[in-house]
């Protein structure tokens, strides 16, 4: 099964999606399950993991309702307040939905440098681990050291780093630091990585596969093909390139791997990580 491990859906509202500025006008519209299915079929992808874009319980419930009527939406990574006093009860309730596979918090948007060390947040992550749910780690590259310390406190949590931790591809700064930190986080048990979101961290109008290859070299060296999964980050990717271009970057990069290894990166690893049946 060919799986896109990372995409979003939304009914566009300029207030709720205020991060979509004038330079991103191409995605300032609704993106529906029907549009997703058409895009997947056009790119020979069988199914997808849907990831939250708003930090509300209503968002999680909405995505699950869409998944109920859309077979191609095989898993939902929702949002929940992991710091909540009743986190165990909330997780238990959401876990009852067969397509709920995990949760994500937009840590990249947190201004508090100590956010990931908050005992209540750590407790929430442990609650996910105890319930065999996974966690999508959305951070900027400079947050990798704090993320590593956070994950050491929850060693039995299944984690996937979104968008290769968003290094500064456009500016090319701190490459060696990012690379070293990616190797360190990859050394932790249970940590995977999505090769997604790269073209939007590069120069939208002038990125190249050659430029991105040096970042992919680091990821494949650190995680190997067994813990890497393809994700489009559609529709966000559209500000810098079409879905086919994003898929092509990864397909071209892995074309020297065996057919079995390519199949793992393009779907098998996501199916295993998110425990899709």
CSV table of C-alpha atoms in Angstrom, one decimal:
chain,number,residue,atom,x,y,z
A,1,UNK,CA,0.0,0.0,0.0
A,2,UNK,CA,1.3,3.4,-1.0
A,3,UNK,CA,0.6,5.9,1.8
A,4,UNK,CA,1.0,9.6,2.1
A,5,UNK,CA,1.9,9.9,5.8
A,6,UNK,CA,1.2,13.6,6.1
A,7,UNK,CA,-1.5,15.8,4.7
A,8,UNK,CA,-4.1,18.3,5.9
A,9,UNK,CA,-7.7,19.3,5.3
A,10,UNK,CA,-9.6,22.5,6.1
A,11,UNK,CA,-12.6,24.7,5.5
A,12,UNK,CA,-10.7,27.9,5.0
A,13,UNK,CA,-11.3,30.8,7.4
A,14,UNK,CA,-8.9,33.7,7.4
A,15,UNK,CA,-9.1,34.0,11.2
A,16,UNK,CA,-8.7,30.4,12.1
A,17,UNK,CA,-5.9,30.0,9.5
A,18,UNK,CA,-4.2,33.3,10.0
A,19,UNK,CA,-0.8,31.8,9.3
A,20,UNK,CA,-1.9,31.7,5.6
A,21,UNK,CA,-0.7,35.1,4.4
A,22,UNK,CA,-0.8,36.8,1.1
A,23,UNK,CA,2.2,34.9,-0.2
A,24,UNK,CA,0.2,31.7,0.3
A,25,UNK,CA,-2.9,32.7,-1.6
A,26,UNK,CA,-2.9,29.4,-3.5
A,27,UNK,CA,-4.0,27.5,-0.3
A,28,UNK,CA,-6.4,30.2,1.0
A,29,UNK,CA,-9.4,28.0,0.1
A,30,UNK,CA,-11.2,24.8,1.2
A,31,UNK,CA,-9.4,21.5,0.9
A,32,UNK,CA,-11.9,18.7,1.1
A,33,UNK,CA,-11.7,14.9,1.3
A,34,UNK,CA,-12.9,14.8,-2.3
A,35,UNK,CA,-10.0,17.0,-3.4
A,36,UNK,CA,-7.6,14.8,-1.4
A,37,UNK,CA,-8.9,11.5,-3.0
A,38,UNK,CA,-8.6,13.0,-6.5
A,39,UNK,CA,-5.0,14.1,-5.8
A,40,UNK,CA,-4.0,10.8,-4.3
A,41,UNK,CA,-5.4,8.9,-7.3
A,42,UNK,CA,-3.7,11.2,-9.8
A,43,UNK,CA,-0.4,10.5,-8.1
A,44,UNK,CA,-0.8,6.7,-7.7
A,45,UNK,CA,-1.1,6.9,-3.9
A,46,UNK,CA,-3.6,4.6,-2.2
A,47,UNK,CA,-4.3,6.2,1.2
A,48,UNK,CA,-3.2,9.0,3.5
A,49,UNK,CA,-2.7,9.9,7.2
A,50,UNK,CA,-4.6,13.1,8.0
A,51,UNK,CA,-2.9,15.5,10.4
A,52,UNK,CA,-4.4,18.2,12.5
A,53,UNK,CA,-4.0,21.9,11.5
A,54,UNK,CA,-5.9,23.6,14.3
A,55,UNK,CA,-5.3,23.0,18.0
A,56,UNK,CA,-8.9,22.3,19.0
A,57,UNK,CA,-10.8,19.2,20.1
A,58,UNK,CA,-13.4,20.1,17.5
A,59,UNK,CA,-10.8,19.8,14.8
A,60,UNK,CA,-10.0,16.2,15.9
A,61,UNK,CA,-13.6,15.3,16.0
A,62,UNK,CA,-14.2,16.8,12.6
A,63,UNK,CA,-11.3,15.0,11.0
A,64,UNK,CA,-12.5,11.7,12.4
A,65,UNK,CA,-16.0,12.3,11.1
A,66,UNK,CA,-14.5,12.9,7.6
A,67,UNK,CA,-12.4,9.7,7.9
A,68,UNK,CA,-15.5,7.8,8.7
A,69,UNK,CA,-16.9,8.4,5.2
A,70,UNK,CA,-13.6,8.5,3.3
A,71,UNK,CA,-11.8,5.1,3.0
A,72,UNK,CA,-8.6,6.7,1.7
A,73,UNK,CA,-8.2,8.5,5.1
A,74,UNK,CA,-6.8,5.5,7.0
A,75,UNK,CA,-5.6,7.4,10.1
A,76,UNK,CA,-6.0,10.7,11.9
A,77,UNK,CA,-3.4,12.4,14.0
A,78,UNK,CA,-5.5,14.8,16.1
A,79,UNK,CA,-4.9,17.4,18.7
A,80,UNK,CA,-5.6,17.1,22.4
A,81,UNK,CA,-4.4,19.2,25.3
A,82,UNK,CA,-1.8,16.9,26.7
A,83,UNK,CA,-1.4,19.0,29.8
A,84,UNK,CA,-5.1,18.6,30.8
A,85,UNK,CA,-5.8,17.2,34.3
A,86,UNK,CA,-8.2,14.6,32.7
A,87,UNK,CA,-5.9,13.6,29.9
A,88,UNK,CA,-6.2,9.9,30.6
A,89,UNK,CA,-10.0,10.1,30.3
A,90,UNK,CA,-9.8,12.1,27.1
A,91,UNK,CA,-7.3,9.8,25.5
A,92,UNK,CA,-9.4,6.7,26.5
A,93,UNK,CA,-12.5,8.3,24.8
A,94,UNK,CA,-10.7,9.2,21.5
A,95,UNK,CA,-8.9,5.8,21.4
A,96,UNK,CA,-12.3,4.2,20.9
A,97,UNK,CA,-12.3,5.6,17.3
A,98,UNK,CA,-10.7,3.0,15.0
A,99,UNK,CA,-9.0,5.7,12.8
A,100,UNK,CA,-7.5,7.7,15.6
A,101,UNK,CA,-3.8,6.8,15.5
A,102,UNK,CA,-2.1,9.6,17.5
A,103,UNK,CA,-1.8,13.2,18.4
A,104,UNK,CA,0.3,16.3,17.7
A,105,UNK,CA,1.0,19.6,19.3
A,106,UNK,CA,2.3,22.6,17.4
A,107,UNK,CA,5.4,22.9,19.5
A,108,UNK,CA,7.1,25.1,16.8
A,109,UNK,CA,4.6,27.8,17.8
A,110,UNK,CA,5.4,27.7,21.5
A,111,UNK,CA,7.5,30.7,22.7
A,112,UNK,CA,8.4,29.2,26.1
A,113,UNK,CA,11.8,27.4,25.7
A,114,UNK,CA,10.8,25.2,28.7
A,115,UNK,CA,7.5,24.0,27.2
A,116,UNK,CA,8.8,20.5,26.4
A,117,UNK,CA,10.1,20.1,30.0
A,118,UNK,CA,6.7,20.8,31.5
A,119,UNK,CA,5.9,17.8,33.8
A,120,UNK,CA,2.2,18.0,32.7
A,121,UNK,CA,3.2,17.8,29.1
A,122,UNK,CA,5.5,14.9,29.8
A,123,UNK,CA,2.7,13.2,31.6
A,124,UNK,CA,0.4,13.6,28.6
A,125,UNK,CA,3.0,12.0,26.3
A,126,UNK,CA,3.4,9.1,28.7
A,127,UNK,CA,-0.4,8.7,28.6
A,128,UNK,CA,-0.2,8.3,24.8
A,129,UNK,CA,2.6,5.7,25.2
A,130,UNK,CA,0.5,3.8,27.8
A,131,UNK,CA,-2.4,3.7,25.4
A,132,UNK,CA,-0.2,2.6,22.4
A,133,UNK,CA,-0.8,5.8,20.6
A,134,UNK,CA,1.9,7.7,18.7
A,135,UNK,CA,3.0,11.3,18.6
A,136,UNK,CA,3.9,13.6,15.7
A,137,UNK,CA,6.8,15.9,16.7
A,138,UNK,CA,6.4,19.3,15.0
A,139,UNK,CA,9.4,21.5,15.8
A,140,UNK,CA,11.9,23.9,14.3
A,141,UNK,CA,15.5,22.7,14.0
A,142,UNK,CA,16.6,24.9,16.9
A,143,UNK,CA,14.2,23.0,19.2
A,144,UNK,CA,15.8,19.6,18.6
A,145,UNK,CA,18.0,19.6,21.7
A,146,UNK,CA,15.0,20.2,24.0
A,147,UNK,CA,13.0,17.6,22.0
A,148,UNK,CA,15.7,15.0,22.6
A,149,UNK,CA,15.6,15.6,26.4
A,150,UNK,CA,11.8,15.4,26.4
A,151,UNK,CA,11.8,12.1,24.5
A,152,UNK,CA,14.4,10.6,26.9
A,153,UNK,CA,11.7,11.0,29.6
A,154,UNK,CA,9.2,8.9,27.6
A,155,UNK,CA,11.4,6.1,26.1
A,156,UNK,CA,8.4,3.9,25.2
A,157,UNK,CA,6.6,6.5,23.1
A,158,UNK,CA,6.4,6.0,19.3
A,159,UNK,CA,7.4,9.3,17.8
A,160,UNK,CA,7.8,10.6,14.2
A,161,UNK,CA,9.6,13.9,13.5
A,162,UNK,CA,7.6,15.9,11.1
A,163,UNK,CA,9.2,17.7,8.1
A,164,UNK,CA,12.7,16.6,9.1
A,165,UNK,CA,12.5,19.2,11.9
A,166,UNK,CA,12.3,22.2,9.6
A,167,UNK,CA,15.9,23.1,9.0
A,168,UNK,CA,16.7,26.4,7.2
A,169,UNK,CA,17.0,25.0,3.7
A,170,UNK,CA,16.5,28.4,2.1
A,171,UNK,CA,19.3,30.0,4.0
A,172,UNK,CA,21.4,26.9,4.5
A,173,UNK,CA,22.4,28.0,8.0
A,174,UNK,CA,23.3,25.7,10.9
A,175,UNK,CA,23.3,22.6,8.6
A,176,UNK,CA,26.0,20.8,10.6
A,177,UNK,CA,24.2,21.5,13.9
A,178,UNK,CA,20.9,20.2,12.5
A,179,UNK,CA,22.6,17.1,11.1
A,180,UNK,CA,24.2,16.3,14.4
A,181,UNK,CA,21.0,16.7,16.3
A,182,UNK,CA,19.1,14.6,13.8
A,183,UNK,CA,21.6,11.8,14.3
A,184,UNK,CA,21.1,12.2,18.1
A,185,UNK,CA,17.4,12.1,18.0
A,186,UNK,CA,17.5,9.1,15.6
A,187,UNK,CA,19.5,7.2,18.2
A,188,UNK,CA,16.5,7.2,20.6
A,189,UNK,CA,14.3,4.1,20.5
A,190,UNK,CA,11.1,4.3,18.5
A,191,UNK,CA,11.8,7.6,16.7
A,192,UNK,CA,11.0,7.9,13.0
A,193,UNK,CA,11.1,10.7,10.5
A,194,UNK,CA,8.9,12.0,7.8
A,195,UNK,CA,10.6,13.3,4.6
A,196,UNK,CA,8.0,16.0,4.1
A,197,UNK,CA,7.6,19.7,4.2
A,198,UNK,CA,11.1,20.3,2.6
A,199,UNK,CA,10.2,22.5,-0.4
A,200,UNK,CA,8.3,25.0,1.9
A,201,UNK,CA,11.5,25.4,4.0
A,202,UNK,CA,13.5,26.0,0.8
A,203,UNK,CA,13.2,28.9,-1.7
A,204,UNK,CA,9.7,28.4,-3.0
A,205,UNK,CA,10.5,29.6,-6.5
A,206,UNK,CA,14.1,28.2,-6.8
A,207,UNK,CA,14.4,24.9,-4.9
A,208,UNK,CA,16.1,22.0,-6.5
A,209,UNK,CA,16.3,18.3,-5.9
A,210,UNK,CA,20.1,18.6,-5.7
A,211,UNK,CA,19.8,21.1,-2.9
A,212,UNK,CA,17.4,18.9,-1.0
A,213,UNK,CA,19.5,15.8,-1.5
A,214,UNK,CA,22.1,16.8,1.1
A,215,UNK,CA,19.3,17.0,3.7
A,216,UNK,CA,17.9,13.6,2.6
A,217,UNK,CA,21.5,12.2,2.8
A,218,UNK,CA,21.5,13.1,6.5
A,219,UNK,CA,18.0,11.6,7.2
A,220,UNK,CA,18.7,8.3,5.4
A,221,UNK,CA,22.1,8.0,7.2
A,222,UNK,CA,20.5,8.7,10.6
A,223,UNK,CA,17.3,6.8,10.4
A,224,UNK,CA,17.9,4.4,7.5
A,225,UNK,CA,15.1,3.3,5.2
A,226,UNK,CA,13.3,1.3,8.0
A,227,UNK,CA,12.3,4.4,9.9
A,228,UNK,CA,11.5,7.0,7.2
A,229,UNK,CA,8.1,7.7,5.6
A,230,UNK,CA,7.0,9.8,2.7
A,231,UNK,CA,4.6,12.7,3.4
A,232,UNK,CA,3.4,15.3,0.9
A,233,UNK,CA,2.3,18.0,3.4
A,234,UNK,CA,-0.4,18.7,0.9
A,235,UNK,CA,-2.0,21.2,0.5
A,236,UNK,CA,0.7,23.4,2.2
A,237,UNK,CA,3.2,22.1,-0.3
A,238,UNK,CA,1.3,23.9,-3.1
A,239,UNK,CA,2.9,27.2,-2.2
A,240,UNK,CA,6.2,25.9,-3.6
A,241,UNK,CA,5.3,23.0,-5.9
A,242,UNK,CA,2.7,20.5,-7.1
A,243,UNK,CA,2.1,17.2,-5.3
A,244,UNK,CA,3.7,15.3,-8.1
A,245,UNK,CA,6.9,17.3,-7.7
A,246,UNK,CA,7.0,16.5,-3.9
A,247,UNK,CA,6.5,12.8,-4.6
A,248,UNK,CA,9.1,12.9,-7.3
A,249,UNK,CA,11.8,14.3,-5.0
A,250,UNK,CA,11.5,11.2,-2.8
A,251,UNK,CA,10.9,8.7,-5.6
A,252,UNK,CA,14.0,9.8,-7.4
A,253,UNK,CA,16.1,9.9,-4.3
A,254,UNK,CA,15.2,6.3,-3.3
A,255,UNK,CA,15.4,4.8,-6.8
A,256,UNK,CA,18.7,3.0,-6.0
A,257,UNK,CA,17.1,1.2,-3.0
A,258,UNK,CA,15.6,-2.3,-3.5
A,259,UNK,CA,11.9,-2.5,-4.4
A,260,UNK,CA,11.1,-3.7,-0.9
A,261,UNK,CA,13.0,-0.8,0.7
A,262,UNK,CA,11.3,1.7,-1.7
A,263,UNK,CA,7.9,0.2,-0.8
A,264,UNK,CA,8.7,0.7,2.9
A,265,UNK,CA,9.5,4.4,2.5
A,266,UNK,CA,6.5,5.0,0.3
A,267,UNK,CA,4.0,3.3,2.6
A,268,UNK,CA,5.1,0.3,4.5
A,269,UNK,CA,6.8,2.1,7.3
A,270,UNK,CA,3.8,4.4,7.8
A,271,UNK,CA,1.5,1.5,7.9
A,272,UNK,CA,3.6,-0.2,10.6
A,273,UNK,CA,4.3,3.0,12.6
A,274,UNK,CA,0.6,4.1,12.8
A,275,UNK,CA,-0.5,0.4,13.2
A,276,UNK,CA,-2.9,0.5,10.3
A,277,UNK,CA,-4.7,-2.8,9.9
